[in-house]
PDB file of C-alpha atoms in Angstrom:
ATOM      1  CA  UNK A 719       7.322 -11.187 -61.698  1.00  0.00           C
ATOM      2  CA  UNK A 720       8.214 -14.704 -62.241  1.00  0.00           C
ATOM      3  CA  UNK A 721       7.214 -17.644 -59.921  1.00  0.00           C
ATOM      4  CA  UNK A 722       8.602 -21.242 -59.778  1.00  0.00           C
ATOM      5  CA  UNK A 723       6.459 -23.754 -58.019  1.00  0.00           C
ATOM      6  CA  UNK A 724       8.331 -26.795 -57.523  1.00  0.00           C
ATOM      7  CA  UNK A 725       6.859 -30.833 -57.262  1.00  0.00           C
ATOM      8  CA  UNK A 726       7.812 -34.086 -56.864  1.00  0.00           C
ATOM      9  CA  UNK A 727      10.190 -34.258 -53.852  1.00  0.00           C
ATOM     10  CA  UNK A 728       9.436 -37.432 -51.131  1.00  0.00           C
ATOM     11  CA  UNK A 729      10.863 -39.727 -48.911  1.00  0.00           C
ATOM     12  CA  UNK A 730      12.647 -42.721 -51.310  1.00  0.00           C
ATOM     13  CA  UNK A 731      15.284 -45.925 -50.178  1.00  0.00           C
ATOM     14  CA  UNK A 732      18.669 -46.208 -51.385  1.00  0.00           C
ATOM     15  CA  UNK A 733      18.770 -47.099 -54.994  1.00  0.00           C
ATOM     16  CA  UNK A 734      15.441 -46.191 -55.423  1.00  0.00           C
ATOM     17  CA  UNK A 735      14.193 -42.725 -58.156  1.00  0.00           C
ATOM     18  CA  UNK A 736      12.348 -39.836 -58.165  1.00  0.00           C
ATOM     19  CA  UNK A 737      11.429 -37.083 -61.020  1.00  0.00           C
ATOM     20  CA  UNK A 738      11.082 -33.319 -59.435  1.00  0.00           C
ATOM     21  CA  UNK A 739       9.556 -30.762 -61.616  1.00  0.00           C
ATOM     22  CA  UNK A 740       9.359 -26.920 -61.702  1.00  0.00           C
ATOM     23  CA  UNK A 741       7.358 -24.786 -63.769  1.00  0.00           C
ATOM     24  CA  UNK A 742       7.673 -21.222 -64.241  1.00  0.00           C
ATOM     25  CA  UNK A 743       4.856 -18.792 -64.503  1.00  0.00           C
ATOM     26  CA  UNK A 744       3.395 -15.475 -63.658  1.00  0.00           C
ATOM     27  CA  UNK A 745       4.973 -12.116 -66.346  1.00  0.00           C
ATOM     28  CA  UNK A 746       7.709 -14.013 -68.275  1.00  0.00           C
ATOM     29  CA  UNK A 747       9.610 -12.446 -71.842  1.00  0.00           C
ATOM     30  CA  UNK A 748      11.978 -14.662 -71.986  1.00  0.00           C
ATOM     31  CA  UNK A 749      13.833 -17.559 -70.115  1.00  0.00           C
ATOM     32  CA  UNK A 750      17.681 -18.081 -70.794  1.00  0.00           C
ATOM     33  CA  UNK A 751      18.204 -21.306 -68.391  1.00  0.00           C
ATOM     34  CA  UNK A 752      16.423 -23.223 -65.402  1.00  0.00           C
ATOM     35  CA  UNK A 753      18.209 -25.359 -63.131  1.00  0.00           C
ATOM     36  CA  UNK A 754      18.094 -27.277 -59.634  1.00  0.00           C
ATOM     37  CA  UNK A 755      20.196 -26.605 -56.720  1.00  0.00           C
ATOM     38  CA  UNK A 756      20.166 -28.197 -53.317  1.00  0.00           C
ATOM     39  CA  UNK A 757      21.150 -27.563 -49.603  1.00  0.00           C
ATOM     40  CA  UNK A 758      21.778 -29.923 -47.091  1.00  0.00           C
ATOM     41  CA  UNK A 759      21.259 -29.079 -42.997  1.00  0.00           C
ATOM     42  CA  UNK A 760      24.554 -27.166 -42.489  1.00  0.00           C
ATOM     43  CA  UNK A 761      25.987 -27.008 -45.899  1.00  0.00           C
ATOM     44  CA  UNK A 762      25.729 -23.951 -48.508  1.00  0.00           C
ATOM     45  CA  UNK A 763      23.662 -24.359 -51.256  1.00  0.00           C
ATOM     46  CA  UNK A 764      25.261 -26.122 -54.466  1.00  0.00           C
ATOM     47  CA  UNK A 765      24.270 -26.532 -57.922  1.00  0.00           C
ATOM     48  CA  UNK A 766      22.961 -29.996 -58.963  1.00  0.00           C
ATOM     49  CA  UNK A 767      22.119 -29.184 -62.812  1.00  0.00           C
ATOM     50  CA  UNK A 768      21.057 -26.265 -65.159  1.00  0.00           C
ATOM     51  CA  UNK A 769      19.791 -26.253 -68.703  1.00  0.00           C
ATOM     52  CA  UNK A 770      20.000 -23.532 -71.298  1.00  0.00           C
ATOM     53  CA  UNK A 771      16.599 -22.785 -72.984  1.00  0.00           C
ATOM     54  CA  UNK A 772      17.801 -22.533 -76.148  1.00  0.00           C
ATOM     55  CA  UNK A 773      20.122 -25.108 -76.902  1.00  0.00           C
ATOM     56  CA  UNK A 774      19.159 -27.252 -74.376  1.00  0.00           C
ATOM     57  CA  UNK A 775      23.017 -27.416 -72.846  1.00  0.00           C
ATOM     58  CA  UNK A 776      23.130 -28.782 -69.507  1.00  0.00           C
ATOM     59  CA  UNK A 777      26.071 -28.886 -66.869  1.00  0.00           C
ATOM     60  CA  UNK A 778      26.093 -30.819 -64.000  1.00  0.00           C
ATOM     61  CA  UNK A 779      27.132 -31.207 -60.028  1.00  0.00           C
ATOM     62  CA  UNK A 780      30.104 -34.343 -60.599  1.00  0.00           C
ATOM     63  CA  UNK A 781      28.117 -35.902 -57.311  1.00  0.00           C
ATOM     64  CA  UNK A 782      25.232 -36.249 -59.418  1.00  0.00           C
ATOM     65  CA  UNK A 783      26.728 -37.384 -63.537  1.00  0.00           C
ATOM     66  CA  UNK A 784      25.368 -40.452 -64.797  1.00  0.00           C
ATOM     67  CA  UNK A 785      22.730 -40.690 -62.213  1.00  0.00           C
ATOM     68  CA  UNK A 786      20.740 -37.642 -63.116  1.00  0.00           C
ATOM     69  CA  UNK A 787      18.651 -36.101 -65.616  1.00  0.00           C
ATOM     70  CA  UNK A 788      17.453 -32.276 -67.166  1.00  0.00           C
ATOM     71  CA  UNK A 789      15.170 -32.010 -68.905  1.00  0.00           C
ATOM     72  CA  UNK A 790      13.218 -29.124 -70.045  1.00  0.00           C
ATOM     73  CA  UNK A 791       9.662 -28.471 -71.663  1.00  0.00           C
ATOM     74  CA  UNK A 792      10.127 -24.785 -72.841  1.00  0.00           C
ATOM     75  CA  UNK A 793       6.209 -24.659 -74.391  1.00  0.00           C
ATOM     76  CA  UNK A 794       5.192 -25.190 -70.669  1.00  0.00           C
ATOM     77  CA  UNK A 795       8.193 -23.649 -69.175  1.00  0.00           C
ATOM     78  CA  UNK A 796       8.943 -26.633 -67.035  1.00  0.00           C
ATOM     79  CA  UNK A 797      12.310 -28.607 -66.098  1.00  0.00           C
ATOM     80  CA  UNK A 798      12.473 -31.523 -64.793  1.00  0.00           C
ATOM     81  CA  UNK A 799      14.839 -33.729 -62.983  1.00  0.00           C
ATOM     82  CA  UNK A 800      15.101 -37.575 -62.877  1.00  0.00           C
ATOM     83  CA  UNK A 801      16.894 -38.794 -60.253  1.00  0.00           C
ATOM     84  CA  UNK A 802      18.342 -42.341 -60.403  1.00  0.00           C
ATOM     85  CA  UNK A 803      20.179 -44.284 -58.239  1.00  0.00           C
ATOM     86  CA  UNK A 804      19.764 -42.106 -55.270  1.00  0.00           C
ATOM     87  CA  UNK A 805      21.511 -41.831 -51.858  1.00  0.00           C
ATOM     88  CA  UNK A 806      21.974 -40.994 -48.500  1.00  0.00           C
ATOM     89  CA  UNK A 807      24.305 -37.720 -49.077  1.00  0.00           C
ATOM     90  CA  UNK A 808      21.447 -36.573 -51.740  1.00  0.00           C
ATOM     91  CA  UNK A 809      18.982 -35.767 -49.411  1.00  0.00           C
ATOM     92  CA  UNK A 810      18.141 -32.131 -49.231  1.00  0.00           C
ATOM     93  CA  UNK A 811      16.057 -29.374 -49.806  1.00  0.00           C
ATOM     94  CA  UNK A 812      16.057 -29.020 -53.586  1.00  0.00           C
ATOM     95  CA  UNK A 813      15.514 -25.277 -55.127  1.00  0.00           C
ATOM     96  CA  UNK A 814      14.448 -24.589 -58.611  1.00  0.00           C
ATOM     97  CA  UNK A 815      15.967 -21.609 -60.248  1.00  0.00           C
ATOM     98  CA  UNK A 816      15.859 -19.815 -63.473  1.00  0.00           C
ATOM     99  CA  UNK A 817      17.512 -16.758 -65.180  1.00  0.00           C
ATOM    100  CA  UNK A 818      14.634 -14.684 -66.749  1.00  0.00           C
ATOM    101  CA  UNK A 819      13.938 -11.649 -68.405  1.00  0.00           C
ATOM    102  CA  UNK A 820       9.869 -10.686 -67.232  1.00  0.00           C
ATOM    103  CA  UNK A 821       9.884  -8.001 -69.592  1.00  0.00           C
ATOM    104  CA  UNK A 822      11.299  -7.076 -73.305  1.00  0.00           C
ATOM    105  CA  UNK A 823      12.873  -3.677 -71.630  1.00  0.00           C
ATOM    106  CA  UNK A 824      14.226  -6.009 -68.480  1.00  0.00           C
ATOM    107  CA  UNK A 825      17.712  -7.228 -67.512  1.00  0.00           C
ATOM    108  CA  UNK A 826      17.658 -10.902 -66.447  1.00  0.00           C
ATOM    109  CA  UNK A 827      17.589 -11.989 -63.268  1.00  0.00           C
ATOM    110  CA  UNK A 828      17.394 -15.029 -60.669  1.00  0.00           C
ATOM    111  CA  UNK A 829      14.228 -16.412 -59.081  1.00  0.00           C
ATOM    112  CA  UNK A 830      13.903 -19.442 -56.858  1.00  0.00           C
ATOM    113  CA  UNK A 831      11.143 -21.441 -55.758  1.00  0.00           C
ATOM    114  CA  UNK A 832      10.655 -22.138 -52.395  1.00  0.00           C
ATOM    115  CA  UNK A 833      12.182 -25.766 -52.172  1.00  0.00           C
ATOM    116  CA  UNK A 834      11.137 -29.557 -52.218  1.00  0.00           C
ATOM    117  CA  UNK A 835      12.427 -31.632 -50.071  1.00  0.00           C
ATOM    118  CA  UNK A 836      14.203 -35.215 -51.037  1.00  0.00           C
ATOM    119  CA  UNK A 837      15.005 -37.150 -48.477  1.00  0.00           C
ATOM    120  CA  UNK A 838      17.304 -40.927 -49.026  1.00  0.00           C
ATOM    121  CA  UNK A 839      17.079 -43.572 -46.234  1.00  0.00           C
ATOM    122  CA  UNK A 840      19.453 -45.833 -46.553  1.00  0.00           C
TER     123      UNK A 840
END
């Protein structure tokens, strides 16, 4: 099966960045898109951004335009996401996700990591 092991997540000020990253390993075929959602205390989990593999199109939460980054490394399997200009109402537990086939006869299918948490101070 596939595993995501997510990094980068911290305790940052107001204004201040951070760069998460999530790489994807274990019995992989084929990856069609990786992506990052979050979930704050209380709140359902919402997408912040997702990248295609193959074309490298990316959509992203309106909360978060202009302020953050995909990026993906599809030798190493990785995404990444810069996050400028942070705030307050960002903090959360961040989730890495990615729609994968883990074998040439497979469907794809969804797999998460286990979560990184961002938290903003203001």
């Amino acid at each position: 099966q596939v595993q995501l092991v997510e990094s980068g997540g911290g305790l940052v000020q107001a204004g201040g960045s951070l760069r998460l990253s999530c790489a994807a390993s274990g019995t992989i075929f084929s990856i069609n898109a990786m992506g990052w959602y979050r979930q704050a205390p209380g709140k359902q989990r919402e997408l912040v951004a997702r990248i295609i593999t193959s074309d490298g199109g990316t959509n992203y939460a309106d909360s978060v335009k202009g302020r953050f980054t995909i990026s993906r490394d599809n030798a190493k399997n990785t995404v990444y996401l810069q996050m400028n200009n942070l705030k307050p109402e960002d903090t959360a537990l961040y989730y890495c996700n990615t729609n994968a086939r883990p074998r040439s006869w497979a469907g794809p299918m969804e797999y998460w990591g286990e979560g990184t948490q961002v938290t903003v101070s203001s």
